[in-house]
Coordinates of N, CA and C in Angstrom, one line a residue:
X115 N -186.7 -107.2 96.7 CA -185.7 -107.4 97.7 C -186.3 -107.8 99.0
X116 N -185.5 -108.4 100.0 CA -186.1 -108.8 101.2 C -186.4 -107.6 102.0
X117 N -187.4 -107.7 102.9 CA -187.9 -106.6 103.7 C -186.8 -106.1 104.7
X118 N -186.6 -104.8 104.7 CA -185.6 -104.3 105.6 C -186.2 -104.3 107.0
X119 N -185.4 -104.8 108.0 CA -186.0 -104.9 109.4 C -186.5 -103.5 109.9
X120 N -187.5 -103.5 110.6 CA -188.2 -102.3 111.1 C -187.2 -101.3 111.8
X121 N -186.4 -101.8 112.8 CA -185.4 -100.9 113.5 C -184.5 -100.2 112.5
X122 N -184.0 -100.9 111.5 CA -183.1 -100.3 110.5 C -183.8 -99.3 109.7
X123 N -185.1 -99.6 109.3 CA -185.8 -98.6 108.5 C -186.1 -97.3 109.3
X124 N -186.4 -97.5 110.6 CA -186.7 -96.3 111.4 C -185.4 -95.5 111.6
X125 N -184.3 -96.2 111.8 CA -183.0 -95.5 111.9 C -182.7 -94.6 110.7
X126 N -182.8 -95.2 109.5 CA -182.5 -94.5 108.3 C -183.5 -93.4 108.0
X127 N -184.8 -93.5 108.4 CA -185.7 -92.4 108.2 C -185.4 -91.3 109.1
X128 N -185.0 -91.5 110.4 CA -184.7 -90.5 111.3 C -183.4 -89.8 110.9
X129 N -182.4 -90.6 110.6 CA -181.0 -90.0 110.3 C -180.8 -89.5 108.9
X130 N -181.6 -89.9 108.0 CA -181.3 -89.5 106.6 C -179.9 -89.7 106.2
X131 N -179.4 -90.9 106.1 CA -177.9 -91.1 106.0 C -177.4 -90.5 104.7
X132 N -176.1 -90.1 104.6 CA -175.6 -89.6 103.4 C -175.5 -90.7 102.3
X133 N -175.4 -90.2 101.1 CA -175.3 -91.1 100.0 C -174.2 -92.1 100.0
X134 N -173.1 -91.6 100.6 CA -171.9 -92.5 100.7 C -172.2 -93.7 101.5
X135 N -173.0 -93.6 102.6 CA -173.4 -94.8 103.4 C -174.2 -95.7 102.6
X136 N -175.2 -95.2 101.8 CA -176.0 -96.1 100.9 C -175.1 -96.8 100.0
X137 N -174.1 -96.1 99.4 CA -173.2 -96.8 98.4 C -172.4 -97.9 99.1
X138 N -172.0 -97.6 100.3 CA -171.2 -98.6 101.1 C -172.0 -99.9 101.3
X139 N -173.3 -99.6 101.8 CA -174.2 -100.8 102.0 C -174.4 -101.5 100.7
X140 N -174.6 -100.8 99.6 CA -174.8 -101.4 98.3 C -173.6 -102.2 97.9
X141 N -172.4 -101.7 98.1 CA -171.2 -102.5 97.8 C -171.1 -103.8 98.6
X142 N -171.4 -103.7 99.8 CA -171.4 -104.9 100.7 C -172.4 -105.9 100.2
X143 N -173.6 -105.5 99.8 CA -174.6 -106.4 99.4 C -174.2 -107.0 98.1
X144 N -173.7 -106.3 97.1 CA -173.4 -106.9 95.8 C -172.2 -107.9 95.9
X145 N -171.3 -107.6 96.8 CA -170.2 -108.5 97.0 C -170.7 -109.8 97.7
X146 N -171.6 -109.7 98.7 CA -172.2 -110.8 99.3 C -173.0 -111.6 98.3
X147 N -173.8 -110.9 97.5 CA -174.7 -111.5 96.6 C -173.9 -112.4 95.6
X148 N -172.8 -111.8 95.1 CA -171.9 -112.5 94.1 C -171.4 -113.8 94.7
X149 N -170.9 -113.8 95.9 CA -170.4 -115.0 96.6 C -171.5 -116.0 96.8
X150 N -172.7 -115.5 97.3 CA -173.8 -116.4 97.5 C -174.3 -117.1 96.2
X151 N -174.5 -116.3 95.2 CA -175.1 -116.8 94.0 C -174.1 -117.7 93.2
X152 N -172.8 -117.5 93.5 CA -171.8 -118.3 92.7 C -171.8 -119.7 93.2
X153 N -172.5 -120.1 94.3 CA -172.5 -121.5 94.7 C -173.6 -122.3 94.1
X154 N -174.5 -121.6 93.3 CA -175.6 -122.4 92.8 C -175.3 -123.1 91.5
X155 N -176.0 -124.1 91.2 CA -175.9 -124.8 89.9 C -177.0 -124.3 88.9
X156 N -176.6 -123.7 87.8 CA -177.5 -123.0 86.9 C -177.7 -123.8 85.6
X157 N -178.9 -123.9 85.2 CA -179.3 -124.3 83.9 C -180.4 -123.4 83.3
X158 N -180.4 -123.2 82.0 CA -181.4 -122.3 81.4 C -182.0 -122.9 80.1
X159 N -183.2 -122.6 79.9 CA -183.8 -122.9 78.6 C -184.2 -121.6 77.9
X160 N -183.7 -121.4 76.7 CA -184.0 -120.1 76.0 C -184.8 -120.4 74.7
X161 N -186.0 -119.8 74.7 CA -186.8 -120.0 73.5 C -186.1 -119.4 72.3
X162 N -185.4 -118.3 72.5 CA -184.8 -117.6 71.4 C -183.5 -117.0 71.9
X163 N -182.3 -117.6 71.6 CA -181.1 -117.1 72.1 C -180.8 -115.6 71.7
X164 N -181.4 -115.1 70.7 CA -181.1 -113.7 70.2 C -181.8 -112.7 71.2
X165 N -182.6 -113.1 72.1 CA -183.1 -112.1 73.1 C -182.3 -112.1 74.4
X166 N -181.2 -112.9 74.4 CA -180.3 -112.9 75.6 C -179.3 -111.8 75.4
X167 N -179.2 -110.8 76.3 CA -178.3 -109.7 76.1 C -176.8 -110.2 76.2
X168 N -176.5 -111.3 76.7 CA -175.2 -111.8 76.8 C -174.8 -112.7 75.7
X169 N -175.7 -113.0 74.8 CA -175.4 -113.9 73.6 C -174.8 -113.0 72.5
X170 N -173.8 -113.6 71.8 CA -173.2 -112.9 70.7 C -174.2 -112.6 69.6
X171 N -175.3 -113.4 69.5 CA -176.3 -113.2 68.5 C -177.4 -112.2 68.9
X172 N -177.3 -111.6 70.0 CA -178.3 -110.7 70.6 C -178.9 -109.7 69.6
X173 N -180.2 -109.7 69.5 CA -180.9 -108.8 68.5 C -181.9 -108.1 69.4
X174 N -181.5 -107.0 70.0 CA -182.4 -106.2 70.9 C -182.6 -104.8 70.3
X175 N -183.1 -104.0 71.2 CA -183.4 -104.2 72.6 C -184.7 -104.9 72.9
X176 N -184.9 -105.2 74.3 CA -186.1 -105.9 74.7 C -186.5 -105.3 76.1
X177 N -187.7 -105.6 76.5 CA -188.2 -105.3 77.8 C -188.3 -106.6 78.6
X178 N -187.4 -106.8 79.6 CA -187.4 -108.1 80.3 C -188.3 -107.9 81.6
X179 N -189.2 -108.8 81.8 CA -190.1 -108.8 82.9 C -189.9 -110.1 83.7
X180 N -189.7 -109.9 85.0 CA -189.6 -111.0 86.0 C -190.1 -110.6 87.3
X181 N -190.6 -111.6 88.1 CA -191.2 -111.3 89.4 C -190.2 -110.7 90.4
X182 N -190.7 -109.8 91.2 CA -189.9 -109.0 92.2 C -189.1 -110.0 93.1
X183 N -189.7 -111.1 93.4 CA -189.0 -112.0 94.4 C -187.8 -112.7 93.8
X184 N -187.6 -112.6 92.5 CA -186.4 -113.3 91.9 C -185.4 -112.2 91.4
X185 N -185.5 -111.0 91.8 CA -184.7 -109.9 91.3 C -183.1 -110.2 91.4
X186 N -182.6 -110.9 92.4 CA -181.1 -111.1 92.4 C -180.6 -111.8 91.2
X187 N -181.3 -112.7 90.6 CA -180.7 -113.5 89.5 C -180.4 -112.7 88.3
X188 N -181.3 -111.9 87.8 CA -180.9 -111.0 86.6 C -179.7 -110.1 86.9
X189 N -179.7 -109.5 88.2 CA -178.6 -108.6 88.6 C -177.3 -109.4 88.6
X190 N -177.3 -110.6 89.1 CA -176.1 -111.4 89.2 C -175.6 -111.9 87.9
X191 N -176.6 -112.5 87.1 CA -176.2 -113.2 85.9 C -175.9 -112.3 84.7
X192 N -176.6 -111.1 84.6 CA -176.4 -110.2 83.4 C -176.0 -108.8 83.8
X193 N -174.8 -108.7 84.5 CA -174.3 -107.3 84.7 C -173.7 -106.8 83.5
X194 N -173.6 -105.5 83.4 CA -172.9 -104.8 82.3 C -173.4 -105.2 80.9
X195 N -174.8 -105.3 80.8 CA -175.4 -105.7 79.6 C -176.3 -104.6 79.0
X196 N -176.0 -103.3 79.2 CA -176.8 -102.2 78.7 C -178.2 -102.4 79.0
X197 N -178.5 -102.6 80.4 CA -179.8 -102.7 80.9 C -180.1 -101.5 81.8
X198 N -181.4 -101.0 81.7 CA -181.9 -100.0 82.5 C -183.0 -100.6 83.3
X199 N -182.9 -100.5 84.7 CA -183.8 -101.2 85.6 C -184.7 -100.1 86.2
X200 N -186.0 -100.4 86.3 CA -187.0 -99.5 86.9 C -187.1 -100.0 88.4
X201 N -186.8 -99.0 89.3 CA -187.0 -99.3 90.8 C -187.8 -98.2 91.4
X202 N -188.5 -98.5 92.5 CA -189.3 -97.5 93.1 C -188.5 -96.4 93.8
X203 N -189.2 -95.4 94.2 CA -188.6 -94.3 94.9 C -188.6 -94.5 96.4
X204 N -189.2 -95.7 96.8 CA -189.3 -96.0 98.2 C -188.0 -96.2 98.8
X205 N -187.8 -95.9 100.1 CA -186.5 -96.0 100.7 C -185.9 -97.4 100.7
X206 N -186.8 -98.4 100.8 CA -186.4 -99.8 100.8 C -185.6 -100.2 99.5
X207 N -185.9 -99.4 98.4 CA -185.2 -99.7 97.1 C -183.9 -98.9 97.0
X208 N -183.6 -98.1 98.0 CA -182.3 -97.3 97.9 C -181.1 -98.2 97.8
X209 N -181.0 -99.2 98.7 CA -179.9 -100.1 98.6 C -179.8 -100.8 97.3
X210 N -181.0 -101.3 96.9 CA -181.0 -102.0 95.6 C -180.6 -101.2 94.4
X211 N -180.9 -99.9 94.4 CA -180.4 -99.0 93.4 C -178.9 -99.0 93.3
X212 N -178.2 -99.0 94.4 CA -176.8 -99.0 94.5 C -176.2 -100.4 94.1
X213 N -176.9 -101.4 94.5 CA -176.5 -102.8 94.1 C -176.5 -102.9 92.6
X214 N -177.6 -102.4 92.0 CA -177.7 -102.4 90.5 C -176.6 -101.6 89.9
X215 N -176.3 -100.5 90.5 CA -175.2 -99.6 90.0 C -173.9 -100.3 89.9
X216 N -173.6 -101.0 91.0 CA -172.3 -101.8 91.1 C -172.3 -103.0 90.2
X217 N -173.5 -103.4 89.7 CA -173.6 -104.5 88.8 C -173.5 -104.0 87.3
X218 N -173.3 -102.7 87.2 CA -173.2 -102.1 85.8 C -174.5 -101.8 85.1
X219 N -175.6 -101.7 85.9 CA -176.9 -101.5 85.4 C -177.3 -100.0 85.6
X220 N -178.0 -99.4 84.7 CA -178.6 -98.1 84.9 C -179.9 -98.2 85.7
X221 N -180.3 -97.2 86.4 CA -181.4 -97.3 87.2 C -182.3 -96.1 87.0
X222 N -183.6 -96.3 86.9 CA -184.6 -95.3 86.8 C -185.5 -95.4 88.0
X223 N -185.7 -94.4 88.8 CA -186.5 -94.4 90.0 C -187.9 -93.9 89.8
X224 N -188.9 -94.6 90.2 CA -190.2 -94.2 90.1 C -191.2 -95.4 90.2
X225 N -192.5 -95.1 90.3 CA -193.5 -96.2 90.3 C -194.8 -95.6 89.9
X226 N -195.9 -96.3 90.0 CA -197.2 -95.8 89.7 C -197.7 -94.8 90.7
X227 N -197.1 -94.8 91.9 CA -197.5 -93.8 92.9 C -196.6 -92.6 93.1
X228 N -195.3 -92.9 93.0 CA -194.3 -91.8 93.2 C -193.4 -91.7 92.1
X229 N -193.4 -90.5 91.4 CA -192.5 -90.3 90.3 C -192.8 -91.1 89.1
X230 N -194.0 -91.6 89.0 CA -194.4 -92.5 87.9 C -194.3 -91.9 86.5
X231 N -194.8 -90.7 86.3 CA -194.8 -90.0 85.0 C -193.4 -89.7 84.5
X232 N -192.6 -89.2 85.4 CA -191.2 -88.9 85.1 C -190.4 -90.2 84.8
X233 N -190.7 -91.2 85.6 CA -190.0 -92.5 85.3 C -190.4 -93.1 84.0
X234 N -191.6 -93.0 83.6 CA -192.1 -93.5 82.4 C -191.4 -92.8 81.2
X235 N -191.3 -91.5 81.3 CA -190.7 -90.7 80.2 C -189.2 -91.1 80.1
X236 N -188.6 -91.3 81.2 CA -187.2 -91.7 81.2 C -187.0 -93.1 80.6
X237 N -187.9 -94.0 81.0 CA -187.8 -95.4 80.4 C -188.0 -95.4 78.9
X238 N -188.9 -94.5 78.5 CA -189.1 -94.4 77.0 C -187.9 -93.9 76.3
X239 N -187.2 -92.9 76.9 CA -185.9 -92.5 76.3 C -184.9 -93.5 76.3
X240 N -184.7 -94.2 77.5 CA -183.7 -95.3 77.6 C -184.0 -96.4 76.6
X241 N -185.3 -96.7 76.5 CA -185.7 -97.9 75.6 C -185.4 -97.7 74.1
X242 N -185.1 -96.4 73.7 CA -184.7 -96.2 72.3 C -183.4 -96.7 72.0
X243 N -182.5 -97.0 73.0 CA -181.2 -97.4 72.7 C -180.7 -98.5 73.6
X244 N -181.4 -99.0 74.6 CA -181.0 -100.0 75.4 C -182.2 -100.8 75.9
X245 N -181.9 -102.0 76.5 CA -183.0 -102.9 77.0 C -183.4 -102.4 78.4
X246 N -184.6 -102.7 78.7 CA -185.2 -102.3 80.0 C -185.5 -103.6 80.8
X247 N -185.4 -103.4 82.1 CA -185.7 -104.5 83.1 C -186.7 -104.0 84.1
X248 N -187.8 -104.8 84.2 CA -189.0 -104.4 85.0 C -189.5 -105.5 85.8
X249 N -189.7 -105.3 87.1 CA -190.4 -106.2 88.0 C -191.9 -105.8 87.9
X250 N -192.7 -106.4 87.1 CA -194.1 -105.9 86.9 C -195.0 -106.0 88.0
X251 N -194.7 -106.7 89.1 CA -195.5 -106.8 90.3 C -195.0 -105.9 91.4
X252 N -193.9 -105.2 91.2 CA -193.3 -104.3 92.2 C -193.8 -102.9 92.0
X253 N -193.5 -102.0 93.0 CA -192.7 -102.3 94.2 C -193.5 -102.8 95.4
X254 N -194.8 -102.8 95.4 CA -195.6 -103.2 96.5 C -196.7 -104.3 96.3
X255 N -196.6 -104.9 95.1 CA -197.6 -105.9 94.8 C -198.9 -105.4 94.2
X256 N -199.9 -106.3 94.1 CA -199.9 -107.7 94.7 C -198.9 -108.6 94.0
X257 N -198.5 -109.6 94.8 CA -197.5 -110.5 94.4 C -197.9 -111.3 93.1
X258 N -197.0 -111.3 92.1 CA -197.2 -112.0 90.9 C -198.4 -111.5 90.1
X259 N -198.7 -110.3 90.2 CA -199.8 -109.7 89.4 C -199.1 -108.6 88.5
X260 N -199.2 -108.8 87.2 CA -198.5 -108.0 86.3 C -199.2 -106.7 86.1
X261 N -198.5 -105.5 86.3 CA -199.1 -104.2 86.1 C -199.0 -103.9 84.6
X262 N -199.7 -102.8 84.2 CA -199.9 -102.5 82.8 C -198.7 -101.7 82.2
X263 N -197.8 -101.2 83.0 CA -196.7 -100.3 82.5 C -195.9 -100.9 81.4
X264 N -195.5 -102.2 81.6 CA -194.7 -102.8 80.5 C -195.4 -103.0 79.2
X265 N -196.7 -103.1 79.3 CA -197.5 -103.2 78.0 C -197.5 -101.9 77.3
X266 N -197.7 -100.8 78.0 CA -197.6 -99.5 77.4 C -196.2 -99.2 76.8
X267 N -195.2 -99.5 77.6 CA -193.8 -99.2 77.1 C -193.5 -100.0 75.8
X268 N -193.9 -101.3 75.8 CA -193.7 -102.1 74.6 C -194.4 -101.6 73.4
X269 N -195.6 -101.2 73.6 CA -196.4 -100.7 72.5 C -195.8 -99.3 72.0
X270 N -195.5 -98.5 72.9 CA -195.0 -97.1 72.6 C -193.6 -97.2 71.9
X271 N -192.7 -98.1 72.4 CA -191.4 -98.2 71.8 C -191.3 -99.2 70.7
X272 N -192.3 -100.1 70.6 CA -192.2 -101.2 69.6 C -191.0 -102.1 69.7
X273 N -190.8 -102.4 71.0 CA -189.8 -103.4 71.3 C -190.5 -104.5 72.1
X274 N -190.1 -105.8 71.9 CA -190.9 -106.9 72.5 C -190.6 -107.0 74.0
X275 N -191.6 -107.6 74.7 CA -191.5 -108.0 76.1 C -191.0 -109.4 76.1
X276 N -190.0 -109.7 76.9 CA -189.4 -111.0 77.1 C -189.6 -111.5 78.5
X277 N -190.5 -112.4 78.8 CA -190.6 -112.9 80.2 C -189.5 -113.8 80.6
X278 N -189.0 -113.6 81.9 CA -188.0 -114.4 82.4 C -188.5 -115.1 83.7
X279 N -188.5 -116.4 83.7 CA -189.0 -117.2 84.8 C -187.8 -117.8 85.6
X280 N -187.9 -117.8 86.9 CA -186.8 -118.3 87.7 C -187.4 -119.3 88.7
X281 N -186.7 -120.5 88.9 CA -187.1 -121.4 89.9 C -185.9 -121.9 90.7
X282 N -186.1 -121.9 92.0 CA -185.0 -122.4 92.9 C -185.5 -123.7 93.5
X283 N -184.5 -124.5 93.9 CA -184.8 -125.8 94.6 C -185.0 -125.5 96.1
X284 N -186.3 -125.6 96.6 CA -186.6 -125.4 98.0 C -186.0 -124.1 98.6
X285 N -186.3 -123.0 98.0 CA -185.7 -121.7 98.5 C -186.2 -121.4 99.9
X286 N -185.4 -120.6 100.7 CA -186.0 -120.0 101.9 C -186.8 -118.8 101.4
X287 N -187.8 -118.5 102.1 CA -188.7 -117.3 101.8 C -188.9 -116.4 102.9
X288 N -189.0 -115.1 102.6 CA -189.3 -114.1 103.6 C -190.8 -114.0 103.7
X289 N -191.5 -114.8 104.6 CA -192.9 -114.8 104.6 C -193.6 -113.5 105.0
X290 N -192.8 -112.6 105.7 CA -193.3 -111.4 106.1 C -193.3 -110.3 105.0
X291 N -192.7 -110.5 103.9 CA -192.6 -109.5 102.9 C -193.8 -109.8 101.9
X292 N -194.2 -108.7 101.2 CA -195.4 -108.8 100.3 C -195.1 -109.8 99.2
X293 N -193.8 -109.9 98.7 CA -193.5 -110.8 97.6 C -193.0 -112.2 98.0
X294 N -193.0 -112.4 99.3 CA -192.4 -113.7 99.8 C -191.1 -114.0 99.1
X295 N -190.2 -113.0 99.3 CA -188.9 -112.9 98.6 C -188.2 -114.3 98.8
X296 N -187.6 -114.8 97.7 CA -187.0 -116.1 97.6 C -185.4 -116.0 97.8
X297 N -184.9 -116.7 98.8 CA -183.5 -116.8 99.0 C -183.1 -118.2 98.6
X298 N -182.3 -118.3 97.5 CA -181.9 -119.7 97.1 C -180.9 -120.3 98.2
X299 N -181.0 -121.6 98.4 CA -180.1 -122.2 99.3 C -178.7 -122.4 98.7
X300 N -177.7 -122.2 99.4 CA -176.3 -122.3 98.9 C -176.2 -123.7 98.3
X301 N -175.5 -123.8 97.1 CA -175.2 -125.1 96.4 C -176.5 -125.8 96.0
X302 N -177.5 -125.1 95.8 CA -178.8 -125.7 95.3 C -178.9 -125.4 93.8
X303 N -180.0 -125.9 93.3 CA -180.3 -125.7 91.8 C -181.1 -124.4 91.6
X304 N -180.7 -123.8 90.5 CA -181.4 -122.6 90.0 C -181.7 -122.9 88.5
X305 N -183.0 -122.7 88.1 CA -183.4 -123.0 86.7 C -184.1 -121.7 86.2
X306 N -183.7 -121.3 85.0 CA -184.3 -120.1 84.4 C -184.8 -120.4 83.0
X307 N -185.9 -119.8 82.7 CA -186.4 -119.9 81.3 C -186.6 -118.5 80.7
X308 N -185.9 -118.3 79.6 CA -186.0 -117.0 78.9 C -187.0 -117.2 77.8
X309 N -188.2 -116.6 78.0 CA -189.3 -116.8 77.1 C -189.2 -116.2 75.7
X310 N -190.3 -116.4 75.0 CA -190.3 -115.9 73.6 C -190.5 -114.4 73.6
X311 N -190.3 -113.8 72.4 CA -190.6 -112.3 72.2 C -192.2 -112.2 72.2
X312 N -192.7 -111.3 73.0 CA -194.1 -111.0 73.0 C -194.2 -109.5 72.5
X313 N -194.6 -109.5 71.2 CA -194.7 -108.2 70.6 C -196.1 -107.5 70.7
X314 N -196.1 -106.3 71.2 CA -197.3 -105.6 71.3 C -197.6 -104.8 70.0
X315 N -198.9 -104.6 69.6 CA -199.2 -103.7 68.5 C -198.9 -102.3 68.8
X316 N -198.6 -101.5 67.8 CA -198.4 -100.0 68.1 C -199.6 -99.3 68.5
X317 N -199.4 -98.3 69.4 CA -200.5 -97.5 69.8 C -201.8 -98.2 70.3
X318 N -201.6 -99.1 71.3 CA -202.7 -99.9 71.8 C -203.7 -98.9 72.4
X319 N -205.0 -99.2 72.1 CA -206.0 -98.4 72.7 C -206.1 -98.7 74.2
X320 N -206.5 -97.7 75.0 CA -206.6 -97.9 76.5 C -207.4 -99.0 76.8
X321 N -208.5 -99.2 76.1 CA -209.4 -100.3 76.4 C -208.9 -101.7 76.1
X322 N -207.8 -101.8 75.3 CA -207.2 -103.0 74.9 C -206.0 -103.4 75.7
X323 N -205.6 -102.5 76.6 CA -204.3 -102.8 77.3 C -204.6 -104.1 78.2
X324 N -205.7 -104.2 78.9 CA -206.0 -105.3 79.8 C -205.9 -106.6 79.0
X325 N -206.3 -106.7 77.8 CA -206.3 -107.9 77.0 C -204.8 -108.4 76.9
X326 N -203.9 -107.5 76.6 CA -202.5 -107.8 76.4 C -201.8 -108.0 77.7
X327 N -202.3 -107.3 78.8 CA -201.7 -107.5 80.1 C -202.0 -109.0 80.5
X328 N -203.2 -109.4 80.3 CA -203.5 -110.8 80.7 C -202.7 -111.8 79.9
X329 N -202.5 -111.5 78.6 CA -201.7 -112.4 77.8 C -200.3 -112.6 78.3
X330 N -199.6 -111.4 78.7 CA -198.3 -111.5 79.2 C -198.3 -112.2 80.6
X331 N -199.3 -111.8 81.4 CA -199.4 -112.5 82.7 C -199.5 -114.0 82.6
X332 N -200.3 -114.5 81.7 CA -200.4 -115.9 81.5 C -199.1 -116.6 81.0
X333 N -198.4 -115.9 80.2 CA -197.1 -116.4 79.7 C -196.1 -116.5 80.9
X334 N -196.0 -115.4 81.7 CA -195.1 -115.4 82.8 C -195.5 -116.4 83.8
X335 N -196.8 -116.6 84.1 CA -197.2 -117.6 85.1 C -196.9 -119.0 84.6
X336 N -197.1 -119.3 83.4 CA -196.8 -120.6 82.8 C -195.4 -120.9 82.9
X337 N -194.5 -120.0 82.5 CA -193.1 -120.2 82.5 C -192.6 -120.4 83.9
X338 N -193.1 -119.6 84.9 CA -192.7 -119.7 86.3 C -193.0 -121.0 86.8
X339 N -194.2 -121.6 86.5 CA -194.6 -122.9 87.0 C -193.6 -124.0 86.5
X340 N -193.2 -123.8 85.2 CA -192.3 -124.7 84.6 C -190.9 -124.6 85.2
X341 N -190.4 -123.4 85.4 CA -189.1 -123.2 86.0 C -189.0 -123.7 87.5
X342 N -190.1 -123.5 88.2 CA -190.1 -124.0 89.6 C -190.2 -125.5 89.7
X343 N -191.0 -126.1 88.8 CA -191.0 -127.6 88.8 C -189.7 -128.2 88.3
X344 N -189.1 -127.5 87.3 CA -187.8 -128.0 86.8 C -186.7 -128.0 88.0
X345 N -186.7 -126.9 88.8 CA -185.7 -126.8 89.8 C -185.9 -127.8 90.9
X346 N -187.1 -128.3 91.1 CA -187.4 -129.4 92.1 C -186.9 -130.7 91.6
X347 N -186.8 -130.9 90.3 CA -186.4 -132.3 89.8 C -184.9 -132.3 89.5
X348 N -184.4 -133.5 89.6 CA -183.0 -133.7 89.3 C -182.7 -133.9 87.8
X349 N -183.7 -134.3 87.1 CA -183.6 -134.6 85.6 C -183.5 -133.2 84.9
X350 N -182.9 -133.3 83.7 CA -182.8 -132.1 82.8 C -183.9 -132.0 81.8
X351 N -184.0 -130.9 81.1 CA -185.0 -130.8 80.1 C -184.3 -130.7 78.7
X352 N -184.9 -131.1 77.7 CA -184.3 -131.1 76.4 C -184.1 -129.7 75.9
X353 N -182.9 -129.5 75.4 CA -182.5 -128.1 74.8 C -182.0 -127.2 75.8
X354 N -181.9 -127.6 77.1 CA -181.4 -126.7 78.1 C -179.9 -126.6 78.1
X355 N -179.3 -125.6 78.7 CA -177.8 -125.4 78.7 C -177.4 -124.8 80.0
X356 N -176.1 -125.0 80.3 CA -175.5 -124.3 81.4 C -175.7 -122.8 81.3
X357 N -175.9 -122.1 82.4 CA -176.1 -120.7 82.3 C -174.9 -120.1 83.0
X358 N -174.1 -119.2 82.2 CA -172.9 -118.6 82.8 C -173.2 -117.1 83.0
X359 N -172.4 -116.6 84.0 CA -172.5 -115.2 84.3 C -171.8 -114.4 83.2
X360 N -172.4 -113.3 82.8 CA -172.0 -112.4 81.7 C -170.5 -112.0 81.9
X361 N -170.1 -111.7 83.1 CA -168.7 -111.2 83.3 C -167.7 -112.3 83.2
X362 N -168.1 -113.5 83.2 CA -167.2 -114.6 83.0 C -167.1 -115.2 81.6
X363 N -168.2 -115.1 80.9 CA -168.3 -115.6 79.5 C -169.1 -114.7 78.7
X364 N -168.8 -114.6 77.4 CA -169.5 -113.6 76.5 C -170.9 -114.1 76.2
X365 N -171.2 -115.4 76.3 CA -172.5 -115.9 76.1 C -172.7 -117.3 76.7
X366 N -173.9 -117.7 76.8 CA -174.2 -119.0 77.4 C -173.8 -120.1 76.4
X367 N -173.2 -121.2 76.9 CA -172.8 -122.3 76.1 C -173.3 -123.6 76.7
X368 N -173.3 -124.6 75.9 CA -173.7 -125.9 76.4 C -172.6 -126.5 77.4

């Protein structure tokens, strides 16, 4: 999410606002997000339609990974899809947790530094019956560097990792935030690539996790470059299709 301005962060830290205020802010943000994102032109390329939770042929669950800077797109495009999203316990993620709630997503709070063990246990339990959504470079970066948590979860739960790459046409960026958060321009192009299933072997040894982490990192990097290049060009790619929002259509169609 974009960096919260310093005066606002200081106010919220001093005042410790009630939960109802957080919910109100989250409601305003999700309404604004829905209006903003509805102006974009969407196309998607899916390696395997059965990994799309909005597709009638969905064969899940899965662990979806996408960079932190692109987090609005999955929230907007795939609400109410039996997804559980991992968010940090940092105060900057408080609003985002309520945004996700209003989008019909479940939220698990925690990270590698705060609440990590408890969050991991909860994600394991959620992953037994629903799909998981993780920003593997969040909550504090480094930008576009995939952490090992999703590898462990995939191996433990034996459900595949599915990389999601997003590209916008000349987006505005928050250069002061660690992730250079991307704001798509209204009425611009958005292109998404839903990657292939990346299956981890069961019970990966600790010494082997880095090998698989690099594999997933390379897949997401490659797809991100393709999606960003696609968004800059006016021509289409073979096999792509219009991408519809889940609440409007049951699945994506040509």
